[in-house]
Short mmCIF file of C-alpha atoms in Angstrom, two decimals:
data_model
loop_
_atom_site.label_atom_id
_atom_site.label_comp_id
_atom_site.label_asym_id
_atom_site.label_seq_id
_atom_site.Cartn_x
_atom_site.Cartn_y
_atom_site.Cartn_z
CA GLY A 1231 -68.98 -14.78 1.14
CA ASP A 1232 -68.12 -11.51 2.36
CA VAL A 1233 -66.56 -13.55 5.79
CA ALA A 1234 -64.35 -15.38 3.66
CA ARG A 1235 -62.91 -12.26 1.80
CA VAL A 1236 -62.85 -10.10 5.06
CA GLY A 1237 -60.61 -13.10 6.76
CA ALA A 1238 -58.64 -13.22 3.82
CA VAL A 1239 -57.90 -9.38 3.54
CA ALA A 1240 -57.11 -9.45 7.41
CA ALA A 1241 -54.72 -12.51 7.00
CA ALA A 1242 -53.14 -10.72 4.12
CA GLN A 1243 -52.44 -8.01 6.50
CA PRO A 1244 -49.09 -7.80 8.40
CA ARG A 1245 -48.91 -8.88 11.93
CA TYR A 1246 -46.35 -6.23 13.09
CA VAL A 1247 -45.78 -2.48 11.25
CA PRO A 1248 -42.75 -0.74 12.32
CA ARG A 1249 -43.12 2.59 13.56
CA PRO A 1250 -41.76 5.06 11.55
CA THR A 1251 -38.39 6.33 12.32
CA PRO A 1252 -36.00 9.29 11.05
CA SER A 1253 -34.36 6.94 8.65
CA MET A 1254 -37.08 6.35 6.83
CA PRO A 1255 -37.91 8.62 3.69
CA GLY A 1256 -40.06 11.35 4.48
CA VAL A 1257 -39.82 11.19 8.33
CA TYR A 1258 -38.02 13.93 9.87
CA GLU A 1259 -36.64 13.68 13.49
CA LEU A 1260 -38.44 16.71 15.66
CA SER A 1261 -36.00 16.82 18.45
CA THR A 1262 -34.68 20.02 19.73
CA GLU A 1263 -31.02 18.88 18.82
CA ALA A 1264 -32.35 17.78 14.99
CA LEU A 1265 -34.10 21.25 14.69
CA ALA A 1266 -31.20 23.24 15.80
CA ALA A 1267 -28.50 21.36 13.53
CA ALA A 1268 -30.95 22.41 10.47
CA PRO A 1269 -32.18 26.01 11.15
CA ASN A 1270 -34.41 26.94 8.43
CA ALA A 1271 -34.47 30.54 8.71
CA GLY A 1272 -36.42 31.36 5.68
CA ALA A 1273 -39.62 29.80 7.61
CA VAL A 1274 -38.74 32.06 10.31
CA ASP A 1275 -38.71 35.04 8.57
CA ALA A 1276 -41.80 33.95 6.79
CA LEU A 1277 -43.52 33.87 10.02
CA TYR A 1278 -42.34 37.21 11.39
CA ALA A 1279 -43.01 38.88 8.13
CA ALA A 1280 -46.86 37.17 7.70
CA TRP A 1281 -47.48 37.70 11.27
CA PRO A 1282 -45.58 40.78 12.80
CA GLU A 1283 -47.85 41.88 15.48
CA GLN A 1284 -47.48 40.37 18.65
CA CYS A 1285 -49.18 40.12 21.86
CA SER A 1286 -47.22 41.20 24.80
CA ALA A 1287 -49.46 39.54 27.28
CA ASP A 1288 -49.19 35.74 25.59
CA ALA A 1289 -46.72 36.06 22.59
CA ARG A 1290 -49.49 35.29 20.24
CA ARG A 1291 -49.02 36.83 16.63
CA PHE A 1292 -51.39 38.73 14.37
CA MET A 1293 -51.46 39.91 10.83
CA ASP A 1294 -52.32 43.52 11.97
CA ALA A 1295 -52.26 45.85 14.96
CA ALA A 1296 -56.44 46.06 15.18
CA ALA A 1297 -56.63 42.42 15.19
CA ARG A 1298 -53.63 42.33 18.32
CA ASP A 1299 -55.67 45.35 20.08
CA ALA A 1300 -58.75 43.30 19.99
CA TRP A 1301 -57.18 40.30 21.86
CA LEU A 1302 -55.57 42.56 24.31
CA ASP A 1303 -58.92 43.59 25.15
CA VAL A 1304 -60.23 40.22 25.50
CA VAL A 1305 -56.72 39.20 27.61
CA PHE A 1306 -57.55 42.32 29.89
CA ALA A 1307 -61.41 41.91 30.65
CA ARG A 1308 -60.33 38.18 31.56
CA ASN A 1309 -57.33 39.12 33.90
CA GLN A 1310 -59.94 41.63 35.71
CA ALA A 1311 -62.70 39.02 35.71
CA ARG A 1312 -59.82 36.37 37.32
CA ALA A 1313 -58.89 39.39 39.97
CA GLU A 1314 -62.34 39.96 41.10
CA ARG A 1315 -62.86 36.21 41.82
CA ALA A 1316 -59.97 35.98 43.26
CA ARG A 1317 -60.77 38.98 45.97
CA GLY A 1318 -63.86 37.07 46.89
CA ALA A 1319 -67.38 38.33 47.08
CA THR A 1320 -68.47 41.23 49.21
CA SER A 1321 -70.24 39.74 52.33
CA ARG A 1322 -72.99 42.07 53.93
CA PRO A 1323 -75.74 40.97 56.55
CA TRP A 1324 -79.16 40.47 54.75
CA ASN A 1325 -81.12 40.35 58.14
CA PRO A 1326 -81.48 42.86 60.52
CA ALA A 1327 -79.15 43.12 64.05
CA ARG A 1328 -80.55 41.63 67.15
CA ALA A 1329 -80.98 45.04 68.29
CA ALA A 1330 -83.30 46.18 65.76
CA TRP A 1331 -85.50 43.47 66.34
CA LEU A 1332 -85.70 43.91 69.75
CA ALA A 1333 -86.27 47.84 69.87
CA ASP A 1334 -89.25 47.08 66.85
CA GLY A 1335 -91.57 46.25 70.20
CA THR A 1336 -93.03 43.22 67.99
CA ALA A 1337 -90.67 40.50 69.37
#
């Protein structure tokens, strides 16, 4: 039945499947040296032409200045909140001083 068919399919599978290597067709090495040896200036030019606006804070790219400016507003607000948290909360006493308790006359 089904169990025998599954067993037959499993038995037909190779025990070892080699990892893809750069010598196999369709597999490319993505090391820095390999990429530097075969630069693709067209792809880089297309990237900069399609996404001309760049964020000065984190180097993200945008298609137009309005999207970049909106992102810069988000980055600014995030940085302001982070700086506010780093400063810590303002500590204020919530109860009256001892002198105020004694001056009240009820203690």
